[in-house]
């Protein structure tokens, strides 16, 4: 496994490659019932694609489309060619599913292996996969990538911190896949047990599966004494392996040979300029069994302008700052929960947990933030506490442009985030 | 994937193949620290192997050996060639681990795919893997085998019965991998929900990971309206894919091109005649990264004499009737818990759950069995209950040669077995 030459391809050659891949994708997609109709209605055929931007002549595909076409409406091939599915795990309500054939799994494994290689993983590395296997795409996705790369893979699965530590020690684990909230929990556990992370062997953590801030990442890096790299993916686009940080840690290279990227205004669906936040819309360029065209990810990010010092030409996206459907509006200002996390975790006195409370008073939405203060800073000194309160309020107002309510809470008084963090309590009447 | 011609190889040709494979295995094994010493001590070299039986010139390998050599003492290759490990999951006490290189995983996947092909699974089948992934070898082992064969694999993982049913229905699942105790739980759930298993699509269940009786299998088949095939494996020998039932359902063909089989007296370690019960001892014939020679599985079985009607020449083992270390002795008679299950589940009035209680009175070990009676048979009629009590006692005595204590219990009064059944309560003082 070497740095794939496609990662440093010139932009013009990349556009040519995308045009060819897009034509092939349309050719395959129209074999499915759903895109057969969509493409016929739009009148767009493979031969009409002359530049990557021509994809905009098609309507977007939404999660509701996937739900309506569940289970087989987007499948392009005979059933006996399918070898994997990943489905949303709910038992009630509408479901979504993604199918893969053998070549899809091969391509997916390659993309994940490229991410791992990019951040320095090599054969001889020992990779502990600390996330759930099964229908969740993060577990099997990273597992296949690490085996493709040739790392010794420890399929630990999630939870059982004591066992995780034993495995890390016994096998000299050098790289972890861990979700950010569990990484923070894990670091807290090490501290309580008096284990110095500097004595542990991991030097790399792949963190993804839930949006998190740069501040959360910095904490993970310093608490665990390793480098943590941000991973972006979603099950509709395979899972992990869509975009990943390089060693520069300045944004995530999105693999543009495998995915065509747009960033659009969530209201108008018009493209926003590079550098401006918008909703990420993705088109698969390699998928066989189930291509998806112009999928609205709901994830808010922006394209980072300029070249990356690492030399890769694939454009970078910023970390996900929210979901277009978890935005809320306070006093006319659009606010994403991730903005609040970014502020809070950048303040040294603030502990691991916080809660965002949305309520309504006299028909006006109100924002209140409860935040744990670290033990060494939570003191019986009203003046000091008032100063800290003012400081946090100022920082929040600078970021949000509104002034929220704020409660300073004693250490360990808020629910600890395990798994995907649930940090927002919405008490507004429906 | 076709029926591999090695499955119908003549016995002489198989012996030749085993000799060659055994020589290569010894050649590799002696690169590991442990077998380097063992083989030097025994003076046995690859060139000394002239028949498969020559392996008996080596001492057996035990779980204690694996524990003492944990983690790397049996590894034959450089670390960077390893790509998978499976370790026992305990956090206290001694651990064991098995390492695989890429060819080991390929061979393992082939063996599992052969099992699946043997019982009629083909590309186009939809395979729901209802066991745990991660360090447990059953999940990833079956997953890789099904993908190798080309079945559409649903990585459901264990538990959440309602979701399992939804996946089965939504994707037209035709084959399940499920552990026997969960299969019985699952059947009970269907019955309570009023779901007719005849309306569900699965026609094949692969059941393994815990020993069970033919009677438990029959119940699973009739309750779920499918054919259930017994799977045998253990993590030291990869996991699943060691031995598997063919459509005849008369014993499990042990893949003798991949494993050299002995059945020995657990006390003397001398071979027992075909047809006689003893402890299964296995030698890997294909493993690269970590061959194991003459491994004491602790599993009690017997070689079934005679040819199988299916035409495969690989010898069959009977279902596992116990563990050499869970045998207990009552009034001088050797008894395995599986013998008791076999009797109980063959009695139509008996429900799903039972408990075997071992106690000691005046220095003599006592056996007592508590058994749930099905609702329709548990009546307020002392004479009928006494007759049923006598009937069960007779059946147990016929099998065990001793008369245990027996309590008939109301339905649902005993703990329901979930996961690996824990049916023995040992109250004897240590
Ligand atoms: Zn870069
Ligand atoms: Zn047979």
PDB file of C-alpha atoms in Angstrom, chain B residues 40-236:
ATOM      1  CA  UNK B  40      13.824 -29.905  19.798  1.00  0.00           C
ATOM      2  CA  UNK B  41      13.070 -31.729  23.050  1.00  0.00           C
ATOM      3  CA  UNK B  42      11.044 -34.402  21.322  1.00  0.00           C
ATOM      4  CA  UNK B  43      13.626 -34.847  18.601  1.00  0.00           C
ATOM      5  CA  UNK B  44      10.794 -34.972  16.045  1.00  0.00           C
ATOM      6  CA  UNK B  45      11.491 -33.243  12.745  1.00  0.00           C
ATOM      7  CA  UNK B  46       9.342 -32.823   9.646  1.00  0.00           C
ATOM      8  CA  UNK B  47      11.213 -35.634   7.879  1.00  0.00           C
ATOM      9  CA  UNK B  48      10.189 -38.070  10.651  1.00  0.00           C
ATOM     10  CA  UNK B  49       6.517 -37.769   9.752  1.00  0.00           C
ATOM     11  CA  UNK B  50       5.636 -40.776   7.581  1.00  0.00           C
ATOM     12  CA  UNK B  51       2.008 -41.212   8.584  1.00  0.00           C
ATOM     13  CA  UNK B  52      -0.506 -38.917  10.282  1.00  0.00           C
ATOM     14  CA  UNK B  53      -0.236 -41.039  13.434  1.00  0.00           C
ATOM     15  CA  UNK B  54       3.395 -40.005  13.885  1.00  0.00           C
ATOM     16  CA  UNK B  55       2.064 -36.819  15.447  1.00  0.00           C
ATOM     17  CA  UNK B  56       1.524 -38.899  18.605  1.00  0.00           C
ATOM     18  CA  UNK B  57       5.247 -38.787  19.223  1.00  0.00           C
ATOM     19  CA  UNK B  58       4.699 -35.206  20.359  1.00  0.00           C
ATOM     20  CA  UNK B  59       3.217 -34.220  23.719  1.00  0.00           C
ATOM     21  CA  UNK B  60      -0.205 -32.598  23.693  1.00  0.00           C
ATOM     22  CA  UNK B  61      -0.639 -28.811  23.888  1.00  0.00           C
ATOM     23  CA  UNK B  62      -3.025 -27.544  26.556  1.00  0.00           C
ATOM     24  CA  UNK B  63      -4.831 -24.323  27.313  1.00  0.00           C
ATOM     25  CA  UNK B  64      -2.333 -23.873  30.144  1.00  0.00           C
ATOM     26  CA  UNK B  65       0.466 -23.954  27.565  1.00  0.00           C
ATOM     27  CA  UNK B  66      -1.291 -21.221  25.583  1.00  0.00           C
ATOM     28  CA  UNK B  67      -1.674 -19.182  28.761  1.00  0.00           C
ATOM     29  CA  UNK B  68       1.962 -19.614  29.717  1.00  0.00           C
ATOM     30  CA  UNK B  69       3.107 -18.572  26.227  1.00  0.00           C
ATOM     31  CA  UNK B  70       0.740 -15.573  26.029  1.00  0.00           C
ATOM     32  CA  UNK B  71       0.930 -13.465  23.992  1.00  0.00           C
ATOM     33  CA  UNK B  72       3.568 -14.225  21.326  1.00  0.00           C
ATOM     34  CA  UNK B  73       5.137 -17.576  22.260  1.00  0.00           C
ATOM     35  CA  UNK B  74       3.500 -19.583  19.473  1.00  0.00           C
ATOM     36  CA  UNK B  75       3.926 -17.034  16.685  1.00  0.00           C
ATOM     37  CA  UNK B  76       6.044 -18.199  13.734  1.00  0.00           C
ATOM     38  CA  UNK B  77       6.336 -15.038  11.642  1.00  0.00           C
ATOM     39  CA  UNK B  78       7.381 -11.378  11.878  1.00  0.00           C
ATOM     40  CA  UNK B  79       4.790  -9.151  13.569  1.00  0.00           C
ATOM     41  CA  UNK B  80       4.103  -7.162  10.409  1.00  0.00           C
ATOM     42  CA  UNK B  81       2.670 -10.260   8.722  1.00  0.00           C
ATOM     43  CA  UNK B  82      -0.070 -10.578  11.355  1.00  0.00           C
ATOM     44  CA  UNK B  83      -3.404  -9.003  10.487  1.00  0.00           C
ATOM     45  CA  UNK B  84      -5.894 -10.397  13.027  1.00  0.00           C
ATOM     46  CA  UNK B  85      -6.009 -11.603  16.571  1.00  0.00           C
ATOM     47  CA  UNK B  86      -8.761 -13.091  18.663  1.00  0.00           C
ATOM     48  CA  UNK B  87      -8.187 -13.120  22.404  1.00  0.00           C
ATOM     49  CA  UNK B  88     -10.105 -14.506  25.334  1.00  0.00           C
ATOM     50  CA  UNK B  89     -11.971 -11.597  26.790  1.00  0.00           C
ATOM     51  CA  UNK B  90     -11.329 -11.850  30.515  1.00  0.00           C
ATOM     52  CA  UNK B  91      -9.756  -8.918  32.340  1.00  0.00           C
ATOM     53  CA  UNK B  92      -8.442 -11.003  35.213  1.00  0.00           C
ATOM     54  CA  UNK B  93      -6.623 -14.289  35.193  1.00  0.00           C
ATOM     55  CA  UNK B  94      -4.547 -15.741  32.402  1.00  0.00           C
ATOM     56  CA  UNK B  95      -5.511 -15.059  28.795  1.00  0.00           C
ATOM     57  CA  UNK B  96      -5.092 -16.806  25.485  1.00  0.00           C
ATOM     58  CA  UNK B  97      -4.780 -15.356  22.008  1.00  0.00           C
ATOM     59  CA  UNK B  98      -4.654 -16.653  18.445  1.00  0.00           C
ATOM     60  CA  UNK B  99      -2.966 -14.694  15.636  1.00  0.00           C
ATOM     61  CA  UNK B 100      -3.679 -14.952  11.908  1.00  0.00           C
ATOM     62  CA  UNK B 101      -1.848 -13.780   8.810  1.00  0.00           C
ATOM     63  CA  UNK B 102      -3.610 -12.993   5.542  1.00  0.00           C
ATOM     64  CA  UNK B 103      -3.418 -16.545   4.260  1.00  0.00           C
ATOM     65  CA  UNK B 104      -4.817 -17.841   7.559  1.00  0.00           C
ATOM     66  CA  UNK B 105      -7.859 -15.571   7.190  1.00  0.00           C
ATOM     67  CA  UNK B 106      -8.284 -16.702   3.580  1.00  0.00           C
ATOM     68  CA  UNK B 107      -8.128 -20.360   4.587  1.00  0.00           C
ATOM     69  CA  UNK B 108     -10.501 -19.816   7.492  1.00  0.00           C
ATOM     70  CA  UNK B 109     -13.006 -18.017   5.243  1.00  0.00           C
ATOM     71  CA  UNK B 110     -12.805 -20.893   2.747  1.00  0.00           C
ATOM     72  CA  UNK B 111     -13.490 -23.482   5.445  1.00  0.00           C
ATOM     73  CA  UNK B 112     -16.546 -21.592   6.684  1.00  0.00           C
ATOM     74  CA  UNK B 113     -17.772 -21.057   3.104  1.00  0.00           C
ATOM     75  CA  UNK B 114     -17.458 -24.814   2.519  1.00  0.00           C
ATOM     76  CA  UNK B 115     -19.685 -25.474   5.546  1.00  0.00           C
ATOM     77  CA  UNK B 116     -22.297 -23.060   4.236  1.00  0.00           C
ATOM     78  CA  UNK B 117     -22.163 -24.451   0.712  1.00  0.00           C
ATOM     79  CA  UNK B 118     -22.529 -27.974   2.100  1.00  0.00           C
ATOM     80  CA  UNK B 119     -25.905 -27.165   3.664  1.00  0.00           C
ATOM     81  CA  UNK B 120     -27.230 -25.456   0.561  1.00  0.00           C
ATOM     82  CA  UNK B 121     -26.351 -21.792   0.909  1.00  0.00           C
ATOM     83  CA  UNK B 122     -25.529 -20.101  -2.413  1.00  0.00           C
ATOM     84  CA  UNK B 123     -24.985 -16.593  -3.822  1.00  0.00           C
ATOM     85  CA  UNK B 124     -28.436 -15.023  -3.743  1.00  0.00           C
ATOM     86  CA  UNK B 125     -29.071 -16.300  -0.235  1.00  0.00           C
ATOM     87  CA  UNK B 126     -29.466 -13.597   2.388  1.00  0.00           C
ATOM     88  CA  UNK B 127     -27.559 -14.445   5.547  1.00  0.00           C
ATOM     89  CA  UNK B 128     -28.348 -12.798   8.878  1.00  0.00           C
ATOM     90  CA  UNK B 129     -25.492 -13.076  11.336  1.00  0.00           C
ATOM     91  CA  UNK B 130     -27.195 -12.921  14.746  1.00  0.00           C
ATOM     92  CA  UNK B 131     -24.135 -13.421  16.930  1.00  0.00           C
ATOM     93  CA  UNK B 132     -21.634 -11.033  18.486  1.00  0.00           C
ATOM     94  CA  UNK B 133     -18.823  -9.615  16.376  1.00  0.00           C
ATOM     95  CA  UNK B 134     -15.534  -8.514  17.898  1.00  0.00           C
ATOM     96  CA  UNK B 135     -13.214 -10.812  19.795  1.00  0.00           C
ATOM     97  CA  UNK B 136     -15.723 -13.682  19.727  1.00  0.00           C
ATOM     98  CA  UNK B 137     -14.706 -15.730  16.677  1.00  0.00           C
ATOM     99  CA  UNK B 138     -18.212 -16.817  15.702  1.00  0.00           C
ATOM    100  CA  UNK B 139     -19.306 -13.420  14.410  1.00  0.00           C
ATOM    101  CA  UNK B 140     -16.429 -12.407  12.153  1.00  0.00           C
ATOM    102  CA  UNK B 141     -15.753 -16.054  11.232  1.00  0.00           C
ATOM    103  CA  UNK B 142     -19.232 -16.638   9.821  1.00  0.00           C
ATOM    104  CA  UNK B 143     -19.317 -13.123   8.332  1.00  0.00           C
ATOM    105  CA  UNK B 144     -16.157 -13.696   6.286  1.00  0.00           C
ATOM    106  CA  UNK B 145     -17.333 -17.153   5.208  1.00  0.00           C
ATOM    107  CA  UNK B 146     -20.665 -15.847   3.949  1.00  0.00           C
ATOM    108  CA  UNK B 147     -19.015 -13.007   2.042  1.00  0.00           C
ATOM    109  CA  UNK B 148     -16.519 -15.461   0.568  1.00  0.00           C
ATOM    110  CA  UNK B 149     -19.402 -17.632  -0.617  1.00  0.00           C
ATOM    111  CA  UNK B 150     -21.122 -14.547  -2.042  1.00  0.00           C
ATOM    112  CA  UNK B 151     -24.216 -14.379   0.155  1.00  0.00           C
ATOM    113  CA  UNK B 152     -25.744 -11.024   1.009  1.00  0.00           C
ATOM    114  CA  UNK B 153     -24.654 -10.651   4.623  1.00  0.00           C
ATOM    115  CA  UNK B 154     -26.725  -8.778   7.195  1.00  0.00           C
ATOM    116  CA  UNK B 155     -24.373  -8.005  10.121  1.00  0.00           C
ATOM    117  CA  UNK B 156     -27.191  -7.860  12.645  1.00  0.00           C
ATOM    118  CA  UNK B 157     -25.231  -8.846  15.724  1.00  0.00           C
ATOM    119  CA  UNK B 158     -26.974 -10.384  18.750  1.00  0.00           C
ATOM    120  CA  UNK B 159     -30.107  -9.426  20.636  1.00  0.00           C
ATOM    121  CA  UNK B 160     -32.924  -6.975  19.907  1.00  0.00           C
ATOM    122  CA  UNK B 161     -35.390  -9.602  18.722  1.00  0.00           C
ATOM    123  CA  UNK B 162     -37.823  -7.066  17.299  1.00  0.00           C
ATOM    124  CA  UNK B 163     -35.130  -5.611  15.069  1.00  0.00           C
ATOM    125  CA  UNK B 164     -33.995  -9.102  14.009  1.00  0.00           C
ATOM    126  CA  UNK B 165     -37.517  -9.855  12.808  1.00  0.00           C
ATOM    127  CA  UNK B 166     -37.714  -6.595  10.921  1.00  0.00           C
ATOM    128  CA  UNK B 167     -34.428  -7.300   9.135  1.00  0.00           C
ATOM    129  CA  UNK B 168     -35.550 -10.853   8.287  1.00  0.00           C
ATOM    130  CA  UNK B 169     -38.787  -9.588   6.821  1.00  0.00           C
ATOM    131  CA  UNK B 170     -37.431  -6.525   5.033  1.00  0.00           C
ATOM    132  CA  UNK B 171     -34.620  -8.329   3.241  1.00  0.00           C
ATOM    133  CA  UNK B 172     -36.115 -11.786   2.740  1.00  0.00           C
ATOM    134  CA  UNK B 173     -33.426 -13.439   4.851  1.00  0.00           C
ATOM    135  CA  UNK B 174     -32.980 -17.143   3.978  1.00  0.00           C
ATOM    136  CA  UNK B 175     -30.245 -18.279   6.383  1.00  0.00           C
ATOM    137  CA  UNK B 176     -29.466 -17.431  10.003  1.00  0.00           C
ATOM    138  CA  UNK B 177     -26.478 -17.853  12.257  1.00  0.00           C
ATOM    139  CA  UNK B 178     -27.838 -18.024  15.773  1.00  0.00           C
ATOM    140  CA  UNK B 179     -26.760 -19.629  19.014  1.00  0.00           C
ATOM    141  CA  UNK B 180     -29.094 -22.405  20.182  1.00  0.00           C
ATOM    142  CA  UNK B 181     -30.226 -20.803  23.428  1.00  0.00           C
ATOM    143  CA  UNK B 182     -31.082 -17.574  21.609  1.00  0.00           C
ATOM    144  CA  UNK B 183     -32.888 -19.578  18.910  1.00  0.00           C
ATOM    145  CA  UNK B 184     -35.169 -21.018  21.594  1.00  0.00           C
ATOM    146  CA  UNK B 185     -35.688 -17.573  23.111  1.00  0.00           C
ATOM    147  CA  UNK B 186     -36.404 -16.199  19.641  1.00  0.00           C
ATOM    148  CA  UNK B 187     -38.972 -18.950  18.973  1.00  0.00           C
ATOM    149  CA  UNK B 188     -40.710 -18.184  22.264  1.00  0.00           C
ATOM    150  CA  UNK B 189     -40.851 -14.506  21.322  1.00  0.00           C
ATOM    151  CA  UNK B 190     -42.431 -15.308  17.942  1.00  0.00           C
ATOM    152  CA  UNK B 191     -45.053 -17.430  19.670  1.00  0.00           C
ATOM    153  CA  UNK B 192     -45.925 -14.713  22.181  1.00  0.00           C
ATOM    154  CA  UNK B 193     -46.191 -12.141  19.387  1.00  0.00           C
ATOM    155  CA  UNK B 194     -48.420 -14.468  17.376  1.00  0.00           C
ATOM    156  CA  UNK B 195     -45.986 -14.599  14.447  1.00  0.00           C
ATOM    157  CA  UNK B 196     -46.172 -17.793  12.399  1.00  0.00           C
ATOM    158  CA  UNK B 197     -42.595 -18.872  11.613  1.00  0.00           C
ATOM    159  CA  UNK B 198     -43.938 -20.515   8.456  1.00  0.00           C
ATOM    160  CA  UNK B 199     -44.482 -17.000   7.081  1.00  0.00           C
ATOM    161  CA  UNK B 200     -40.852 -16.064   7.602  1.00  0.00           C
ATOM    162  CA  UNK B 201     -38.330 -16.736   4.841  1.00  0.00           C
ATOM    163  CA  UNK B 202     -35.376 -18.414   6.621  1.00  0.00           C
ATOM    164  CA  UNK B 203     -34.966 -22.051   5.603  1.00  0.00           C
ATOM    165  CA  UNK B 204     -31.535 -22.694   7.152  1.00  0.00           C
ATOM    166  CA  UNK B 205     -30.105 -21.975  10.593  1.00  0.00           C
ATOM    167  CA  UNK B 206     -26.462 -22.489  11.456  1.00  0.00           C
ATOM    168  CA  UNK B 207     -26.330 -23.210  15.155  1.00  0.00           C
ATOM    169  CA  UNK B 208     -23.180 -23.508  17.173  1.00  0.00           C
ATOM    170  CA  UNK B 209     -21.016 -21.778  19.755  1.00  0.00           C
ATOM    171  CA  UNK B 210     -22.588 -23.734  22.593  1.00  0.00           C
ATOM    172  CA  UNK B 211     -23.045 -27.471  22.936  1.00  0.00           C
ATOM    173  CA  UNK B 212     -26.616 -28.609  22.564  1.00  0.00           C
ATOM    174  CA  UNK B 213     -28.474 -31.852  22.099  1.00  0.00           C
ATOM    175  CA  UNK B 214     -30.210 -33.354  19.097  1.00  0.00           C
ATOM    176  CA  UNK B 215     -33.438 -32.744  20.977  1.00  0.00           C
ATOM    177  CA  UNK B 216     -32.686 -29.010  21.264  1.00  0.00           C
ATOM    178  CA  UNK B 217     -32.000 -28.969  17.540  1.00  0.00           C
ATOM    179  CA  UNK B 218     -35.272 -30.712  16.769  1.00  0.00           C
ATOM    180  CA  UNK B 219     -37.115 -28.141  18.822  1.00  0.00           C
ATOM    181  CA  UNK B 220     -35.397 -25.286  17.024  1.00  0.00           C
ATOM    182  CA  UNK B 221     -36.258 -26.843  13.660  1.00  0.00           C
ATOM    183  CA  UNK B 222     -39.913 -27.365  14.468  1.00  0.00           C
ATOM    184  CA  UNK B 223     -40.421 -24.077  16.320  1.00  0.00           C
ATOM    185  CA  UNK B 224     -38.758 -22.000  13.583  1.00  0.00           C
ATOM    186  CA  UNK B 225     -39.853 -24.166  10.653  1.00  0.00           C
ATOM    187  CA  UNK B 226     -36.401 -24.553   9.092  1.00  0.00           C
ATOM    188  CA  UNK B 227     -33.440 -26.919   8.985  1.00  0.00           C
ATOM    189  CA  UNK B 228     -30.807 -26.326  11.649  1.00  0.00           C
ATOM    190  CA  UNK B 229     -27.224 -27.477  11.158  1.00  0.00           C
ATOM    191  CA  UNK B 230     -24.771 -28.047  13.938  1.00  0.00           C
ATOM    192  CA  UNK B 231     -21.493 -26.128  13.766  1.00  0.00           C
ATOM    193  CA  UNK B 232     -18.365 -27.012  15.691  1.00  0.00           C
ATOM    194  CA  UNK B 233     -15.334 -24.834  16.209  1.00  0.00           C
ATOM    195  CA  UNK B 234     -13.181 -23.261  18.872  1.00  0.00           C
ATOM    196  CA  UNK B 235     -11.129 -20.101  18.820  1.00  0.00           C
ATOM    197  CA  UNK B 236      -7.828 -21.987  19.188  1.00  0.00           C
TER     198      UNK B 236
END
